[in-house]
Each structure stands twice: as structure tokens, then as C-alpha cells.
PDB file of C-alpha atoms in Angstrom:
ATOM      1  CA  UNK A   1      25.334 -21.919 -16.138  1.00 68.00           C
ATOM      2  CA  UNK A   2      26.147 -22.108 -19.857  1.00 87.00           C
ATOM      3  CA  UNK A   3      25.834 -18.961 -22.011  1.00 94.00           C
ATOM      4  CA  UNK A   4      26.116 -19.062 -25.781  1.00 94.00           C
ATOM      5  CA  UNK A   5      25.867 -16.468 -28.520  1.00 95.00           C
ATOM      6  CA  UNK A   6      24.906 -17.568 -32.098  1.00 94.00           C
ATOM      7  CA  UNK A   7      25.155 -15.734 -35.370  1.00 93.00           C
ATOM      8  CA  UNK A   8      22.218 -16.833 -37.524  1.00 93.00           C
ATOM      9  CA  UNK A   9      20.748 -16.351 -40.963  1.00 89.00           C
ATOM     10  CA  UNK A  10      17.177 -17.552 -40.885  1.00 87.00           C
ATOM     11  CA  UNK A  11      17.300 -21.084 -39.436  1.00 85.00           C
ATOM     12  CA  UNK A  12      21.004 -21.494 -40.261  1.00 92.00           C
ATOM     13  CA  UNK A  13      23.630 -21.114 -37.512  1.00 93.00           C
ATOM     14  CA  UNK A  14      26.702 -19.330 -39.015  1.00 93.00           C
ATOM     15  CA  UNK A  15      28.730 -19.081 -35.829  1.00 92.00           C
ATOM     16  CA  UNK A  16      28.344 -20.257 -32.218  1.00 94.00           C
ATOM     17  CA  UNK A  17      30.368 -18.963 -29.363  1.00 95.00           C
ATOM     18  CA  UNK A  18      30.362 -20.087 -25.710  1.00 94.00           C
ATOM     19  CA  UNK A  19      30.534 -17.079 -23.458  1.00 94.00           C
ATOM     20  CA  UNK A  20      33.033 -17.798 -20.658  1.00 93.00           C
ATOM     21  CA  UNK A  21      34.472 -14.325 -19.900  1.00 93.00           C
ATOM     22  CA  UNK A  22      32.928 -11.628 -17.767  1.00 93.00           C
ATOM     23  CA  UNK A  23      33.232  -9.160 -20.676  1.00 95.00           C
ATOM     24  CA  UNK A  24      32.750 -10.282 -24.263  1.00 96.00           C
ATOM     25  CA  UNK A  25      33.567  -7.792 -27.109  1.00 97.00           C
ATOM     26  CA  UNK A  26      31.933  -8.092 -30.546  1.00 96.00           C
ATOM     27  CA  UNK A  27      33.698  -6.384 -33.476  1.00 95.00           C
ATOM     28  CA  UNK A  28      35.947  -6.464 -36.480  1.00 94.00           C
ATOM     29  CA  UNK A  29      39.124  -6.346 -34.446  1.00 95.00           C
ATOM     30  CA  UNK A  30      40.864  -9.762 -34.564  1.00 94.00           C
ATOM     31  CA  UNK A  31      41.408  -9.426 -30.840  1.00 94.00           C
ATOM     32  CA  UNK A  32      37.664  -9.284 -30.213  1.00 95.00           C
ATOM     33  CA  UNK A  33      36.000 -12.265 -28.512  1.00 95.00           C
ATOM     34  CA  UNK A  34      33.357 -12.550 -31.258  1.00 95.00           C
ATOM     35  CA  UNK A  35      34.931 -11.532 -34.563  1.00 94.00           C
ATOM     36  CA  UNK A  36      32.933 -10.591 -37.617  1.00 90.00           C
ATOM     37  CA  UNK A  37      34.300  -9.357 -40.922  1.00 87.00           C
ATOM     38  CA  UNK A  38      31.328  -7.257 -41.970  1.00 90.00           C
ATOM     39  CA  UNK A  39      32.867  -3.957 -43.245  1.00 91.00           C
ATOM     40  CA  UNK A  40      30.221  -1.723 -41.528  1.00 93.00           C
ATOM     41  CA  UNK A  41      30.848  -3.212 -38.104  1.00 95.00           C
ATOM     42  CA  UNK A  42      33.244  -1.163 -35.850  1.00 95.00           C
ATOM     43  CA  UNK A  43      36.445  -2.718 -34.587  1.00 95.00           C
ATOM     44  CA  UNK A  44      34.951  -2.728 -31.105  1.00 96.00           C
ATOM     45  CA  UNK A  45      31.271  -2.498 -31.796  1.00 97.00           C
ATOM     46  CA  UNK A  46      29.352  -3.956 -28.771  1.00 96.00           C
ATOM     47  CA  UNK A  47      30.023  -5.652 -25.450  1.00 96.00           C
ATOM     48  CA  UNK A  48      28.383  -8.248 -23.339  1.00 96.00           C
ATOM     49  CA  UNK A  49      29.005  -8.022 -19.586  1.00 94.00           C
ATOM     50  CA  UNK A  50      28.177 -10.730 -17.059  1.00 92.00           C
ATOM     51  CA  UNK A  51      26.129  -9.298 -14.158  1.00 88.00           C
ATOM     52  CA  UNK A  52      24.282 -11.356 -11.523  1.00 82.00           C
ATOM     53  CA  UNK A  53      24.359 -14.591 -13.656  1.00 86.00           C
ATOM     54  CA  UNK A  54      23.217 -12.970 -16.854  1.00 88.00           C
ATOM     55  CA  UNK A  55      24.674 -10.825 -19.641  1.00 92.00           C
ATOM     56  CA  UNK A  56      23.987  -7.186 -20.402  1.00 93.00           C
ATOM     57  CA  UNK A  57      24.383  -5.879 -23.889  1.00 94.00           C
ATOM     58  CA  UNK A  58      25.729  -2.439 -24.611  1.00 95.00           C
ATOM     59  CA  UNK A  59      26.797  -0.464 -27.694  1.00 95.00           C
ATOM     60  CA  UNK A  60      30.418   0.731 -27.556  1.00 94.00           C
ATOM     61  CA  UNK A  61      29.619   4.067 -29.297  1.00 92.00           C
ATOM     62  CA  UNK A  62      29.674   2.407 -32.744  1.00 94.00           C
ATOM     63  CA  UNK A  63      28.469   4.262 -35.884  1.00 92.00           C
ATOM     64  CA  UNK A  64      25.939   1.619 -36.982  1.00 93.00           C
ATOM     65  CA  UNK A  65      24.590   0.917 -33.505  1.00 94.00           C
ATOM     66  CA  UNK A  66      22.938  -2.209 -32.031  1.00 94.00           C
ATOM     67  CA  UNK A  67      19.275  -2.918 -32.900  1.00 93.00           C
ATOM     68  CA  UNK A  68      16.673  -4.722 -30.719  1.00 89.00           C
ATOM     69  CA  UNK A  69      13.088  -4.912 -31.966  1.00 82.00           C
ATOM     70  CA  UNK A  70      13.803  -2.414 -34.767  1.00 84.00           C
ATOM     71  CA  UNK A  71      15.285   0.276 -32.493  1.00 88.00           C
ATOM     72  CA  UNK A  72      18.843   1.131 -31.670  1.00 91.00           C
ATOM     73  CA  UNK A  73      19.680   0.757 -27.972  1.00 90.00           C
ATOM     74  CA  UNK A  74      20.853   3.748 -26.067  1.00 89.00           C
ATOM     75  CA  UNK A  75      21.525   2.124 -22.688  1.00 89.00           C
ATOM     76  CA  UNK A  76      22.840  -1.248 -21.483  1.00 90.00           C
ATOM     77  CA  UNK A  77      20.079  -3.883 -21.947  1.00 90.00           C
ATOM     78  CA  UNK A  78      19.782  -7.119 -19.930  1.00 89.00           C
ATOM     79  CA  UNK A  79      19.441 -10.157 -22.213  1.00 90.00           C
ATOM     80  CA  UNK A  80      16.919 -12.995 -21.628  1.00 87.00           C
ATOM     81  CA  UNK A  81      17.208 -16.537 -23.018  1.00 88.00           C
ATOM     82  CA  UNK A  82      16.326 -16.456 -26.734  1.00 89.00           C
ATOM     83  CA  UNK A  83      16.780 -12.706 -27.157  1.00 91.00           C
ATOM     84  CA  UNK A  84      17.877 -11.454 -30.530  1.00 92.00           C
ATOM     85  CA  UNK A  85      19.813  -8.388 -31.489  1.00 95.00           C
ATOM     86  CA  UNK A  86      21.022  -7.105 -34.868  1.00 95.00           C
ATOM     87  CA  UNK A  87      24.341  -5.503 -35.817  1.00 96.00           C
ATOM     88  CA  UNK A  88      24.665  -4.309 -39.488  1.00 93.00           C
ATOM     89  CA  UNK A  89      22.057  -6.818 -40.647  1.00 89.00           C
ATOM     90  CA  UNK A  90      23.786  -9.636 -38.841  1.00 93.00           C
ATOM     91  CA  UNK A  91      21.470 -11.445 -36.353  1.00 94.00           C
ATOM     92  CA  UNK A  92      22.780 -12.619 -32.964  1.00 96.00           C
ATOM     93  CA  UNK A  93      20.836 -14.904 -30.640  1.00 94.00           C
ATOM     94  CA  UNK A  94      21.642 -15.201 -26.959  1.00 94.00           C
ATOM     95  CA  UNK A  95      21.012 -18.553 -25.221  1.00 91.00           C
ATOM     96  CA  UNK A  96      21.030 -19.412 -21.531  1.00 87.00           C
ATOM     97  CA  UNK A  97      18.325 -21.974 -20.649  1.00 74.00           C
ATOM     98  CA  UNK A  98      19.178 -21.814 -16.947  1.00 71.00           C
ATOM     99  CA  UNK A  99      17.972 -18.190 -16.735  1.00 60.00           C
ATOM    100  CA  UNK A 100      14.394 -19.456 -17.282  1.00 57.00           C
ATOM    101  CA  UNK A 101      14.694 -21.793 -14.247  1.00 49.00           C
ATOM    102  CA  UNK A 102      16.194 -18.969 -12.124  1.00 50.00           C
ATOM    103  CA  UNK A 103      13.355 -16.561 -13.056  1.00 49.00           C
ATOM    104  CA  UNK A 104      10.754 -19.135 -12.134  1.00 48.00           C
ATOM    105  CA  UNK A 105      12.380 -19.751  -8.785  1.00 52.00           C
ATOM    106  CA  UNK A 106      12.520 -15.987  -8.144  1.00 49.00           C
ATOM    107  CA  UNK A 107       8.747 -15.723  -8.754  1.00 50.00           C
ATOM    108  CA  UNK A 108       8.007 -17.681  -5.532  1.00 49.00           C
ATOM    109  CA  UNK A 109       9.819 -14.931  -3.545  1.00 52.00           C
ATOM    110  CA  UNK A 110       7.585 -12.166  -4.786  1.00 50.00           C
ATOM    111  CA  UNK A 111       5.628 -10.234  -2.167  1.00 53.00           C
ATOM    112  CA  UNK A 112       2.005  -9.132  -2.780  1.00 50.00           C
ATOM    113  CA  UNK A 113       1.728  -5.475  -1.769  1.00 52.00           C
ATOM    114  CA  UNK A 114      -1.851  -4.890  -2.828  1.00 51.00           C
ATOM    115  CA  UNK A 115      -4.520  -6.005  -5.291  1.00 50.00           C
ATOM    116  CA  UNK A 116      -7.356  -4.528  -7.352  1.00 47.00           C
ATOM    117  CA  UNK A 117     -10.349  -6.706  -8.351  1.00 49.00           C
ATOM    118  CA  UNK A 118     -11.338  -6.221 -11.946  1.00 48.00           C
ATOM    119  CA  UNK A 119     -13.971  -7.916 -14.113  1.00 50.00           C
ATOM    120  CA  UNK A 120     -13.293  -8.206 -17.826  1.00 48.00           C
ATOM    121  CA  UNK A 121     -15.885  -8.581 -20.459  1.00 48.00           C
ATOM    122  CA  UNK A 122     -16.164 -12.248 -21.388  1.00 48.00           C
ATOM    123  CA  UNK A 123     -16.983 -11.256 -24.953  1.00 48.00           C
ATOM    124  CA  UNK A 124     -13.671  -9.337 -25.427  1.00 44.00           C
ATOM    125  CA  UNK A 125     -11.466 -11.855 -23.543  1.00 45.00           C
ATOM    126  CA  UNK A 126     -12.891 -14.969 -25.327  1.00 46.00           C
ATOM    127  CA  UNK A 127     -11.800 -13.572 -28.739  1.00 47.00           C
ATOM    128  CA  UNK A 128      -8.131 -14.133 -27.702  1.00 49.00           C
ATOM    129  CA  UNK A 129      -7.058 -17.740 -27.128  1.00 57.00           C
ATOM    130  CA  UNK A 130      -4.730 -18.653 -24.218  1.00 62.00           C
ATOM    131  CA  UNK A 131      -1.650 -18.818 -26.506  1.00 61.00           C
ATOM    132  CA  UNK A 132      -2.313 -15.344 -27.867  1.00 62.00           C
ATOM    133  CA  UNK A 133      -2.640 -13.908 -24.306  1.00 65.00           C
ATOM    134  CA  UNK A 134       0.588 -15.598 -23.270  1.00 68.00           C
ATOM    135  CA  UNK A 135       2.462 -14.257 -26.288  1.00 66.00           C
ATOM    136  CA  UNK A 136       1.233 -10.722 -25.657  1.00 66.00           C
ATOM    137  CA  UNK A 137       2.267 -10.897 -21.970  1.00 69.00           C
ATOM    138  CA  UNK A 138       5.691 -12.295 -22.890  1.00 70.00           C
ATOM    139  CA  UNK A 139       6.200  -9.377 -25.252  1.00 67.00           C
ATOM    140  CA  UNK A 140       5.356  -6.982 -22.458  1.00 68.00           C
ATOM    141  CA  UNK A 141       7.722  -8.796 -20.075  1.00 70.00           C
ATOM    142  CA  UNK A 142      10.535  -8.718 -22.651  1.00 68.00           C
ATOM    143  CA  UNK A 143      10.043  -5.011 -23.101  1.00 64.00           C
ATOM    144  CA  UNK A 144      10.521  -4.512 -19.353  1.00 66.00           C
ATOM    145  CA  UNK A 145      13.982  -6.074 -19.508  1.00 65.00           C
ATOM    146  CA  UNK A 146      15.196  -4.508 -22.771  1.00 65.00           C
ATOM    147  CA  UNK A 147      15.029  -0.812 -22.211  1.00 62.00           C
ATOM    148  CA  UNK A 148      15.440   1.835 -19.561  1.00 66.00           C
ATOM    149  CA  UNK A 149      13.651   4.449 -21.751  1.00 71.00           C
ATOM    150  CA  UNK A 150      10.312   5.049 -20.017  1.00 73.00           C
ATOM    151  CA  UNK A 151       8.395   6.411 -23.045  1.00 74.00           C
ATOM    152  CA  UNK A 152       9.508   3.425 -25.206  1.00 75.00           C
ATOM    153  CA  UNK A 153       8.649   0.926 -22.537  1.00 76.00           C
ATOM    154  CA  UNK A 154       5.139   2.385 -21.928  1.00 78.00           C
ATOM    155  CA  UNK A 155       4.460   2.395 -25.721  1.00 76.00           C
ATOM    156  CA  UNK A 156       5.330  -1.286 -25.972  1.00 76.00           C
ATOM    157  CA  UNK A 157       3.140  -2.104 -23.014  1.00 78.00           C
ATOM    158  CA  UNK A 158       0.185  -0.348 -24.672  1.00 76.00           C
ATOM    159  CA  UNK A 159       0.724  -2.315 -27.890  1.00 75.00           C
ATOM    160  CA  UNK A 160       0.691  -5.528 -25.850  1.00 74.00           C
ATOM    161  CA  UNK A 161      -2.619  -4.608 -24.185  1.00 74.00           C
ATOM    162  CA  UNK A 162      -4.235  -4.131 -27.608  1.00 73.00           C
ATOM    163  CA  UNK A 163      -3.244  -7.703 -28.444  1.00 72.00           C
ATOM    164  CA  UNK A 164      -5.022  -8.977 -25.334  1.00 71.00           C
ATOM    165  CA  UNK A 165      -8.163  -6.780 -25.334  1.00 72.00           C
ATOM    166  CA  UNK A 166      -9.298  -6.935 -28.947  1.00 69.00           C
ATOM    167  CA  UNK A 167     -12.333  -4.702 -28.487  1.00 70.00           C
ATOM    168  CA  UNK A 168     -10.401  -1.872 -26.886  1.00 72.00           C
ATOM    169  CA  UNK A 169      -9.975   1.252 -29.066  1.00 74.00           C
ATOM    170  CA  UNK A 170      -7.797   3.246 -26.650  1.00 77.00           C
ATOM    171  CA  UNK A 171      -5.387   2.445 -23.812  1.00 79.00           C
ATOM    172  CA  UNK A 172      -3.928   4.556 -20.970  1.00 77.00           C
ATOM    173  CA  UNK A 173      -1.241   4.066 -18.377  1.00 78.00           C
ATOM    174  CA  UNK A 174      -1.309   5.798 -15.051  1.00 78.00           C
ATOM    175  CA  UNK A 175       1.684   5.919 -12.667  1.00 77.00           C
ATOM    176  CA  UNK A 176       1.772   6.722  -9.003  1.00 76.00           C
ATOM    177  CA  UNK A 177       3.154  10.094  -8.046  1.00 72.00           C
ATOM    178  CA  UNK A 178       2.958  10.162  -4.234  1.00 71.00           C
ATOM    179  CA  UNK A 179      -0.734   9.687  -3.422  1.00 68.00           C
ATOM    180  CA  UNK A 180      -1.924  10.646  -6.924  1.00 72.00           C
ATOM    181  CA  UNK A 181      -2.310   8.722 -10.160  1.00 70.00           C
ATOM    182  CA  UNK A 182      -0.718  10.602 -13.038  1.00 71.00           C
ATOM    183  CA  UNK A 183      -1.437   9.844 -16.722  1.00 74.00           C
ATOM    184  CA  UNK A 184       1.884   9.038 -18.508  1.00 74.00           C
ATOM    185  CA  UNK A 185       1.037   7.435 -21.801  1.00 76.00           C
ATOM    186  CA  UNK A 186      -1.979   7.011 -24.056  1.00 78.00           C
ATOM    187  CA  UNK A 187      -2.484   5.406 -27.470  1.00 76.00           C
ATOM    188  CA  UNK A 188      -5.303   4.412 -29.737  1.00 75.00           C
ATOM    189  CA  UNK A 189      -5.509   1.285 -31.881  1.00 70.00           C
ATOM    190  CA  UNK A 190      -4.408   3.112 -34.968  1.00 69.00           C
ATOM    191  CA  UNK A 191      -1.070   3.706 -33.339  1.00 65.00           C
ATOM    192  CA  UNK A 192      -1.323   7.448 -32.456  1.00 59.00           C
ATOM    193  CA  UNK A 193       0.452   8.057 -29.153  1.00 59.00           C
ATOM    194  CA  UNK A 194      -0.021  10.913 -26.763  1.00 54.00           C
ATOM    195  CA  UNK A 195       1.191  11.776 -23.264  1.00 51.00           C
ATOM    196  CA  UNK A 196      -1.853  12.955 -21.406  1.00 45.00           C
ATOM    197  CA  UNK A 197      -1.541  16.476 -20.163  1.00 43.00           C
ATOM    198  CA  UNK A 198      -1.598  17.477 -16.467  1.00 42.00           C
ATOM    199  CA  UNK A 199      -4.896  19.258 -16.954  1.00 41.00           C
ATOM    200  CA  UNK A 200      -6.755  16.111 -18.097  1.00 43.00           C
ATOM    201  CA  UNK A 201      -9.667  15.237 -15.797  1.00 42.00           C
ATOM    202  CA  UNK A 202     -10.655  11.604 -15.280  1.00 43.00           C
ATOM    203  CA  UNK A 203     -14.032  10.443 -14.109  1.00 42.00           C
ATOM    204  CA  UNK A 204     -14.004   7.138 -12.234  1.00 43.00           C
ATOM    205  CA  UNK A 205     -16.865   4.698 -11.769  1.00 43.00           C
ATOM    206  CA  UNK A 206     -16.671   2.032  -9.069  1.00 43.00           C
ATOM    207  CA  UNK A 207     -19.001  -0.926  -8.923  1.00 45.00           C
ATOM    208  CA  UNK A 208     -18.869  -2.832  -5.640  1.00 45.00           C
ATOM    209  CA  UNK A 209     -20.491  -6.280  -5.413  1.00 46.00           C
ATOM    210  CA  UNK A 210     -22.117  -7.202  -2.124  1.00 46.00           C
TER     211      UNK A 210
END
């Protein structure tokens, strides 16, 4: 399985490194595995660690931090093929095409624990083409692998749902707490977020087809 890390500027590849070690350090120190001379980058700025066939990215307590999707990471983040991260305005791209094949093989081993039948409005769904739906779902899937921060993850999932359901004005996520469904995140299309309070009451309607 070949892993590479590229430093890019737009469509131009400035550097390309094949990742062969279990731990790969990025920094200004000449002893680093990926050396960059940017003055704002720490001597040992970030580290990639090989775990279960893929690399995990972590910030080594640098001053400038490591940015993914416009936000500094605070925990180790698993990288997927094609993921980008930024260090002091330098863009890095991780490549490992075999990860895609591994993920597809793993999908066949999934176990269905339960299902809920839902009928979506054909008017709302038809406004989003298949490519648009796929891009939205991929953004949600990438968010799942990039952060361990629950609030940030739920916020990104809500954004993705608005891309799929164009007529939706508000979105809500409920999580299981024992035998109860507890509201954890809510957002309207204008971007205002709110964690629903415990005193919120929900009224459910169920339509059963014969």
C-alpha cells in the first residue's frame, strides 16, 4: 500500500514525499521527514502516524496549528485518500488510493441492526441531482473521519443535510440515550445553531401504510 504526501500550490505540486515510516514528522527541523522552510512553521510541527493501514494526523503542540476545513485540529485525525490540510498557508494533500478499495471491501461486512422506512417528498429530492447528493454525503462521511469533537461533527452533518434537502428550513439530530431519543443539535438554514434543551417537547406523527 503506497502512501504519499504532496505540498501543493493550486494545481502545482511543489514537493512529493513517499511515506514509508510508521511516524512521519513535518517541520522546519532539518531532521524532520518532511522539511519546510516556512518561518512560521515549528521545528516539529505535525506528525503522521501509521495505524491499521492508514495515517493519522496530529498537531505537535505547534503555535500556528494544523487546519482542516478552516478549523484547527485539537485531536488526532484519521486521513482519507485525497484529504487536504494546511500548515501556515502551505497546503498538503494525502494520497493512498488503496484505502478506497479497502473501505469498499469493508462495506460488505457491515451488519444491519435495524431500519426505519421513510418517504421523502419527490418535489424536494428532485431539485438535487445525483451528483449533488453524492457530494453532500461524501462531505458528511469525511466529517465523520476528521474530528472527535461531537459538536463540530453534528454541525457539519446538519450542513450536509441542507445540501440534500433544499426545501428544509431547519434540521435536528437526535441521539439515543438508553431507551430515549435526546436532541443534541439543531440548526436553521441561515446558520444559527442551537443545542436543544432537555425540556423541549417533540410531537411525533406516524403514518403506516397498509
